[in-house]
Short mmCIF file of C-alpha atoms in Angstrom, two decimals:
data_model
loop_
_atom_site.label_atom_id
_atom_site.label_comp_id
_atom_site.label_asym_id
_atom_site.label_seq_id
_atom_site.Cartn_x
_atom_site.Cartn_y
_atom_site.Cartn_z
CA UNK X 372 -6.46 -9.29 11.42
CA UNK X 373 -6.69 -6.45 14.06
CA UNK X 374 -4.36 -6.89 17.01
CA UNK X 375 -3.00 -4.61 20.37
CA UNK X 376 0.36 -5.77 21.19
CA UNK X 377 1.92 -5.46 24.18
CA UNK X 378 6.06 -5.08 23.89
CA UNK X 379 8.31 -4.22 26.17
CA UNK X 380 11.05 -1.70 24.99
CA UNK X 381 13.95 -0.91 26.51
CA UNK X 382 16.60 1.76 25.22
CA UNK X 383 19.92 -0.46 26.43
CA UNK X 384 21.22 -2.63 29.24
CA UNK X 385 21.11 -0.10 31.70
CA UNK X 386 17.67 1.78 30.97
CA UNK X 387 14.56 1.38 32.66
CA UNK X 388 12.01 -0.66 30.77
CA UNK X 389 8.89 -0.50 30.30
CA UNK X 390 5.74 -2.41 28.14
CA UNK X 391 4.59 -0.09 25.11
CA UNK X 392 1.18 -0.31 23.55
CA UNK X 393 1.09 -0.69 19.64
CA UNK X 394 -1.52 -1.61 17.18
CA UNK X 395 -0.72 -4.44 14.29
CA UNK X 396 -3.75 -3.62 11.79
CA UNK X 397 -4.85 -5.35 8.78
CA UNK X 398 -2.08 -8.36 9.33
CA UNK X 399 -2.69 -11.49 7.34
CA UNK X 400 -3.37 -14.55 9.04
CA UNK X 401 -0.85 -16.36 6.73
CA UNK X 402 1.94 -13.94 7.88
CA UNK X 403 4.89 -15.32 10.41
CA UNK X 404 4.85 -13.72 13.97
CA UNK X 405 7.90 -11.74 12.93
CA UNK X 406 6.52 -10.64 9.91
CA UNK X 407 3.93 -8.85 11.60
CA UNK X 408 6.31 -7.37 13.32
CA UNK X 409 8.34 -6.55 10.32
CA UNK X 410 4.78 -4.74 9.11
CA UNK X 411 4.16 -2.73 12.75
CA UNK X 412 7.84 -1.97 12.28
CA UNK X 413 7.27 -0.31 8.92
CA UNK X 414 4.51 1.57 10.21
CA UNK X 415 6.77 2.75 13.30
CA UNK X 416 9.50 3.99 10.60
CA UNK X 417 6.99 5.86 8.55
CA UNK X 418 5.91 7.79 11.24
CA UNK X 419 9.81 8.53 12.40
CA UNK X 420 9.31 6.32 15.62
CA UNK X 421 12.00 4.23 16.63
CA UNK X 422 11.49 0.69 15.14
CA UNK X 423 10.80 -2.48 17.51
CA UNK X 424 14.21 -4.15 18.14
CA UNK X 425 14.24 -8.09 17.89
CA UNK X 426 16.33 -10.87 17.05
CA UNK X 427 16.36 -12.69 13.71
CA UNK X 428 18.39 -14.59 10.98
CA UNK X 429 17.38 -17.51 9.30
CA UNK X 430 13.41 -17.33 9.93
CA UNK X 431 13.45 -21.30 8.92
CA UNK X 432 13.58 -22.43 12.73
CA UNK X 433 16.96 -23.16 12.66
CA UNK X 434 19.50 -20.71 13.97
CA UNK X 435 17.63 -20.21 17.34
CA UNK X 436 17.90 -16.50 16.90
CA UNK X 437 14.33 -15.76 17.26
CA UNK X 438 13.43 -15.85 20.81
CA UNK X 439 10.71 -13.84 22.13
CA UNK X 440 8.34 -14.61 25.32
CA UNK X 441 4.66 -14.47 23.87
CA UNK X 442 2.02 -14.35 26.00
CA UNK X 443 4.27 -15.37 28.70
CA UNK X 444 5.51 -18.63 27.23
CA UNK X 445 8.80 -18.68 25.14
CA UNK X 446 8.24 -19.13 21.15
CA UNK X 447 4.73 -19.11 22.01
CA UNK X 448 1.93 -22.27 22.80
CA UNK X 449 2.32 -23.74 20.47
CA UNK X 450 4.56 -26.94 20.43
CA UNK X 451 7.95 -27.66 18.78
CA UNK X 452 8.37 -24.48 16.91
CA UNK X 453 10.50 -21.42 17.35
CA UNK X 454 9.23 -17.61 17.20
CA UNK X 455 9.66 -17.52 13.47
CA UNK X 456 7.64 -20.61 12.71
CA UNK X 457 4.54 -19.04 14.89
CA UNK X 458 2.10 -18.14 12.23
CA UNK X 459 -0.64 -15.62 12.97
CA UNK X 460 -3.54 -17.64 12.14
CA UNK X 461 -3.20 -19.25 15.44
CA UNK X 462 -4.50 -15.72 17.06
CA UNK X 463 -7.86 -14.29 17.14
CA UNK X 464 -8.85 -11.21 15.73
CA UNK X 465 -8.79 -8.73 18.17
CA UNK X 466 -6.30 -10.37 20.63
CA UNK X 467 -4.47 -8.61 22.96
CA UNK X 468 -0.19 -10.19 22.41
CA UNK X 469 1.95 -9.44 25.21
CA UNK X 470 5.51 -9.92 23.67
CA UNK X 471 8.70 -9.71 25.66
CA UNK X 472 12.20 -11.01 26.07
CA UNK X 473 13.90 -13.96 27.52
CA UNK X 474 13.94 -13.73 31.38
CA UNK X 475 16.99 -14.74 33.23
CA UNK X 476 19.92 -12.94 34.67
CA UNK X 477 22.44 -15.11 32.25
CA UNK X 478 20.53 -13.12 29.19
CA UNK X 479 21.05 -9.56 29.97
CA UNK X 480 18.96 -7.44 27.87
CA UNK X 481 20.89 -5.73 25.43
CA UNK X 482 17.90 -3.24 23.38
CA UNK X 483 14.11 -4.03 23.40
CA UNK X 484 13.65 -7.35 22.69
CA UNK X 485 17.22 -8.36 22.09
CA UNK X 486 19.17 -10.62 25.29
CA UNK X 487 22.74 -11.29 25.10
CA UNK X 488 23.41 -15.09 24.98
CA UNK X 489 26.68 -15.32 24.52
CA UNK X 490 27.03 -17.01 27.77
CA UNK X 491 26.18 -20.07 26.10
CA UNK X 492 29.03 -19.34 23.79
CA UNK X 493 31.31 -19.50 26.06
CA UNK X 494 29.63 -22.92 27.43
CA UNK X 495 30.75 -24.40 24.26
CA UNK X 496 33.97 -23.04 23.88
CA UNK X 497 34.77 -24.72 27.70
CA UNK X 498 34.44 -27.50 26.24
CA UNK X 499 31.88 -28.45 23.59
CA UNK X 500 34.71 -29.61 20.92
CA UNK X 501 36.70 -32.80 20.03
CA UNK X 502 40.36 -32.42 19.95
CA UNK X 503 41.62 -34.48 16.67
CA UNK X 504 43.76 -33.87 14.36
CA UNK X 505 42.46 -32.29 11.13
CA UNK X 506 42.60 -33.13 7.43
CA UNK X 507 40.43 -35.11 5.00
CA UNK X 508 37.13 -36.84 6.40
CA UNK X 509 37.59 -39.87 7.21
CA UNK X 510 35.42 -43.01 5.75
CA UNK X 511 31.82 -43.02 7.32
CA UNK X 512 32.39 -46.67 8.37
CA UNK X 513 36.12 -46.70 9.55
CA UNK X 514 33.70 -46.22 13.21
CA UNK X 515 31.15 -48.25 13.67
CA UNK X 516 28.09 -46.96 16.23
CA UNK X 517 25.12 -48.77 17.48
CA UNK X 518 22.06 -47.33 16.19
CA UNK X 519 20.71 -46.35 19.24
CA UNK X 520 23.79 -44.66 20.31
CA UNK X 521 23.46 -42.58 17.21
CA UNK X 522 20.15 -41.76 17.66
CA UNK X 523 20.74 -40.60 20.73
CA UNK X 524 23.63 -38.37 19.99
CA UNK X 525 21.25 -37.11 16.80
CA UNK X 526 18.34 -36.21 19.07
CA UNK X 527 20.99 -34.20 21.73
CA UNK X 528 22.61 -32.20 18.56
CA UNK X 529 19.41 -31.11 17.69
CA UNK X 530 19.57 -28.46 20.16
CA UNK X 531 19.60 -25.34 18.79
CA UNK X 532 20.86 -23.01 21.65
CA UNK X 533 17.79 -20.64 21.59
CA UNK X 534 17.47 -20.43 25.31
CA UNK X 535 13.82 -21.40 25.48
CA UNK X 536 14.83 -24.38 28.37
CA UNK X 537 16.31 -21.12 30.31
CA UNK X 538 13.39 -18.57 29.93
CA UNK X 539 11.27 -21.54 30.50
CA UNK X 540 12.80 -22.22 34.20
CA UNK X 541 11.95 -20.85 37.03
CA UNK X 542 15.63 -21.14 37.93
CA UNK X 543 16.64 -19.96 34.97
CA UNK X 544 18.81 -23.05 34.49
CA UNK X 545 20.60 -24.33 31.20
CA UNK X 546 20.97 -27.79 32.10
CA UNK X 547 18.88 -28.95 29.15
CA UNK X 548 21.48 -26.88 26.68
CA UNK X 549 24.36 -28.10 28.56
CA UNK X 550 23.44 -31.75 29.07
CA UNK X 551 22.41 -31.87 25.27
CA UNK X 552 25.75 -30.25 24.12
CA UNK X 553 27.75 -32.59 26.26
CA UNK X 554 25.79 -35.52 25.72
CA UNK X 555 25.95 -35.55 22.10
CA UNK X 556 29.50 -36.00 21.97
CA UNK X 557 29.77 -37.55 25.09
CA UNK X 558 27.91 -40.77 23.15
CA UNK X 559 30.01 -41.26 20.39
CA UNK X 560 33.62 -43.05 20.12
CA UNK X 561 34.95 -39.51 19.33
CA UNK X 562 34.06 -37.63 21.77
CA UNK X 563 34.89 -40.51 25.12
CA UNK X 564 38.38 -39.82 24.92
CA UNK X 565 37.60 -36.27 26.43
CA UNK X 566 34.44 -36.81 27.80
CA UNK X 567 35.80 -36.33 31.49
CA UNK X 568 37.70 -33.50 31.04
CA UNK X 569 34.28 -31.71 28.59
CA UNK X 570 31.57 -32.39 31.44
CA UNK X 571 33.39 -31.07 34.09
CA UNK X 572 34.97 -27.69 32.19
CA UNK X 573 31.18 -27.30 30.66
CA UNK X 574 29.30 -27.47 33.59
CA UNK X 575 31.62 -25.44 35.82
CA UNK X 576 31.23 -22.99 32.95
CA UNK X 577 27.42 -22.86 33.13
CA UNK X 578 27.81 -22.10 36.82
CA UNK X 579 30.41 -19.57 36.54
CA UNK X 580 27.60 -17.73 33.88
CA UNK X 581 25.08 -17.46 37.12
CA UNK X 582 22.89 -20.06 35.75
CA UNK X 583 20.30 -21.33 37.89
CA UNK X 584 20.06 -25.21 39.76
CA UNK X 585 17.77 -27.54 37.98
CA UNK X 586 15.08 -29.11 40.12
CA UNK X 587 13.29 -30.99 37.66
CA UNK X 588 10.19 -29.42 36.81
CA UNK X 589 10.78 -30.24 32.98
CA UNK X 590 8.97 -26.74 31.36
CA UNK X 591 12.25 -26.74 29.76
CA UNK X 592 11.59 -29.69 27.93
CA UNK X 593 8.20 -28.57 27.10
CA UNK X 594 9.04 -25.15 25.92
CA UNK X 595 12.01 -26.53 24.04
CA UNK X 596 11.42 -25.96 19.95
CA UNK X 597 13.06 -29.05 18.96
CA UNK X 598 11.75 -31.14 21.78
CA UNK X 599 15.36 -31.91 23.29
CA UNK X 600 14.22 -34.76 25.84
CA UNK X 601 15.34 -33.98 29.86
CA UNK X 602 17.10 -37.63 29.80
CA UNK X 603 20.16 -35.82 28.85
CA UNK X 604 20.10 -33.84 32.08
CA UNK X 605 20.14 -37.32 33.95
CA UNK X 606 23.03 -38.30 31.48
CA UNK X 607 25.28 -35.05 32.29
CA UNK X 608 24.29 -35.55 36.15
CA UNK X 609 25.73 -38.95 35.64
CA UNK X 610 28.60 -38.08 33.86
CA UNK X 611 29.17 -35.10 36.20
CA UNK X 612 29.65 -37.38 39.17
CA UNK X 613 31.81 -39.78 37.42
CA UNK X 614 34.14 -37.30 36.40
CA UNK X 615 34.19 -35.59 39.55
CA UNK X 616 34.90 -38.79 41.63
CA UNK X 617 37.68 -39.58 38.77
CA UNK X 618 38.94 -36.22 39.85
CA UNK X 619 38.69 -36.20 43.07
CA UNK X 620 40.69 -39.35 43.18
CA UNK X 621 43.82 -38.12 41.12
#
């Protein structure tokens, strides 16, 4: 395959940026989309021009690392996958790829392609733990949870923090990550003894980052790789209130 891409580069956080015009010839429609740009990469080194910049680790769709804007949508049309699961067989030959990086004022640009994100970082360390004592595991069943409530909690921890729900919004809003964060532990028998205390330190946290308002328009569920469902924003809008009106009251 013969493609143009379209990338924007951008020397550090305080540079002007700007969209840069490369070629990606003779790619192979089996290869990942950062595989081909591993291959325009190698090209850009051989000719002693400075190498596109872009986030990666585990290229399995896992770590969330790998989050890129293509064509204006992030990870890409297509559904429930991250930027590393994008294959290129689902371009044409020919096409014209405009590839940038995550949009939102939370997720300064650091080099090229590369945002900082550790503002959901420190999201999680407000509050996305469960204060127990450690030592060995205890027994699987010493707990007992409904199956639904486990579900539940399953589906909310399969967020992978990539940031898609935030470049997705128009608000640039993390309620999605938030809300699934909280809301996993928030479910279990664990995680209620705190569950007060974690929604309201979390939330304040996201706003204190310069997140945006959600005002449910739900392309953060739809751009979201691992389909994270916008109940849990209900769920932490819920819990918010409670816990504020507990508050409040104290």
């Amino acid at each position: 395959m013969n493609l143009t891409l379209k990338v924007w580069r951008q020397a550090g956080p305080d540079a002007q940026g700007h969209i840069e015009t490369y070629p990606a010839n003779d790619i192979p429609a089996s290869a990942s989309f950062l595989e081909m740009l591993d291959i325009v990469n190698e090209g850009l080194i051989a000719k002693g021009e400075e190498p596109i910049h872009f986030d990666h680790d585990c290229r399995e769709g896992i770590c969330g690392m790998c989050s890129l804007n293509i064509n204006g949508v992030p990870h890409s049309k297509e559904k429930a996958v991250t930027t590393c699961q994008v294959h290129m067989r689902h371009f044409k030959d020919g096409e014209t790829i405009w590839i940038e990086p995550f949009r939102a004022n939370a997720f300064p640009v650091l080099k090229d392609l590369v945002v900082d994100r550790s503002s959901f970082d420190r999201i999680i360390a407000a509050g996305g733990y469960i204060d127990v004592r450690t030592g060995s595991a205890p027994d699987a069943n010493s707990v007992p949870i409904g199956k639904n409530i486990a579900d539940e909690a399953f589906e909310a921890a399969a967020c992978i923090g990539c940031g898609a729900c935030v470049a997705a919004c128009k608000n640039a809003s993390a309620m999605l990550f938030v809300g699934a964060k909280a809301g996993h532990l928030n479910q279990l028998p664990q995680g209620k003894p705190e569950k007060d205390k974690r929604t309201l330190a979390m939330v304040r946290a996201m706003d204190d980052e310069g997140f945006g308002n959600c005002t449910n328009q739900y392309e953060c569920e739809a751009a979201c790789p691992k389909e994270i469902s916008a109940d849990n924003i209900a769920k932490l809008n819920r819990d918010y209130l409670a816990a504020s009106a507990k508050e409040a009251l104290v």
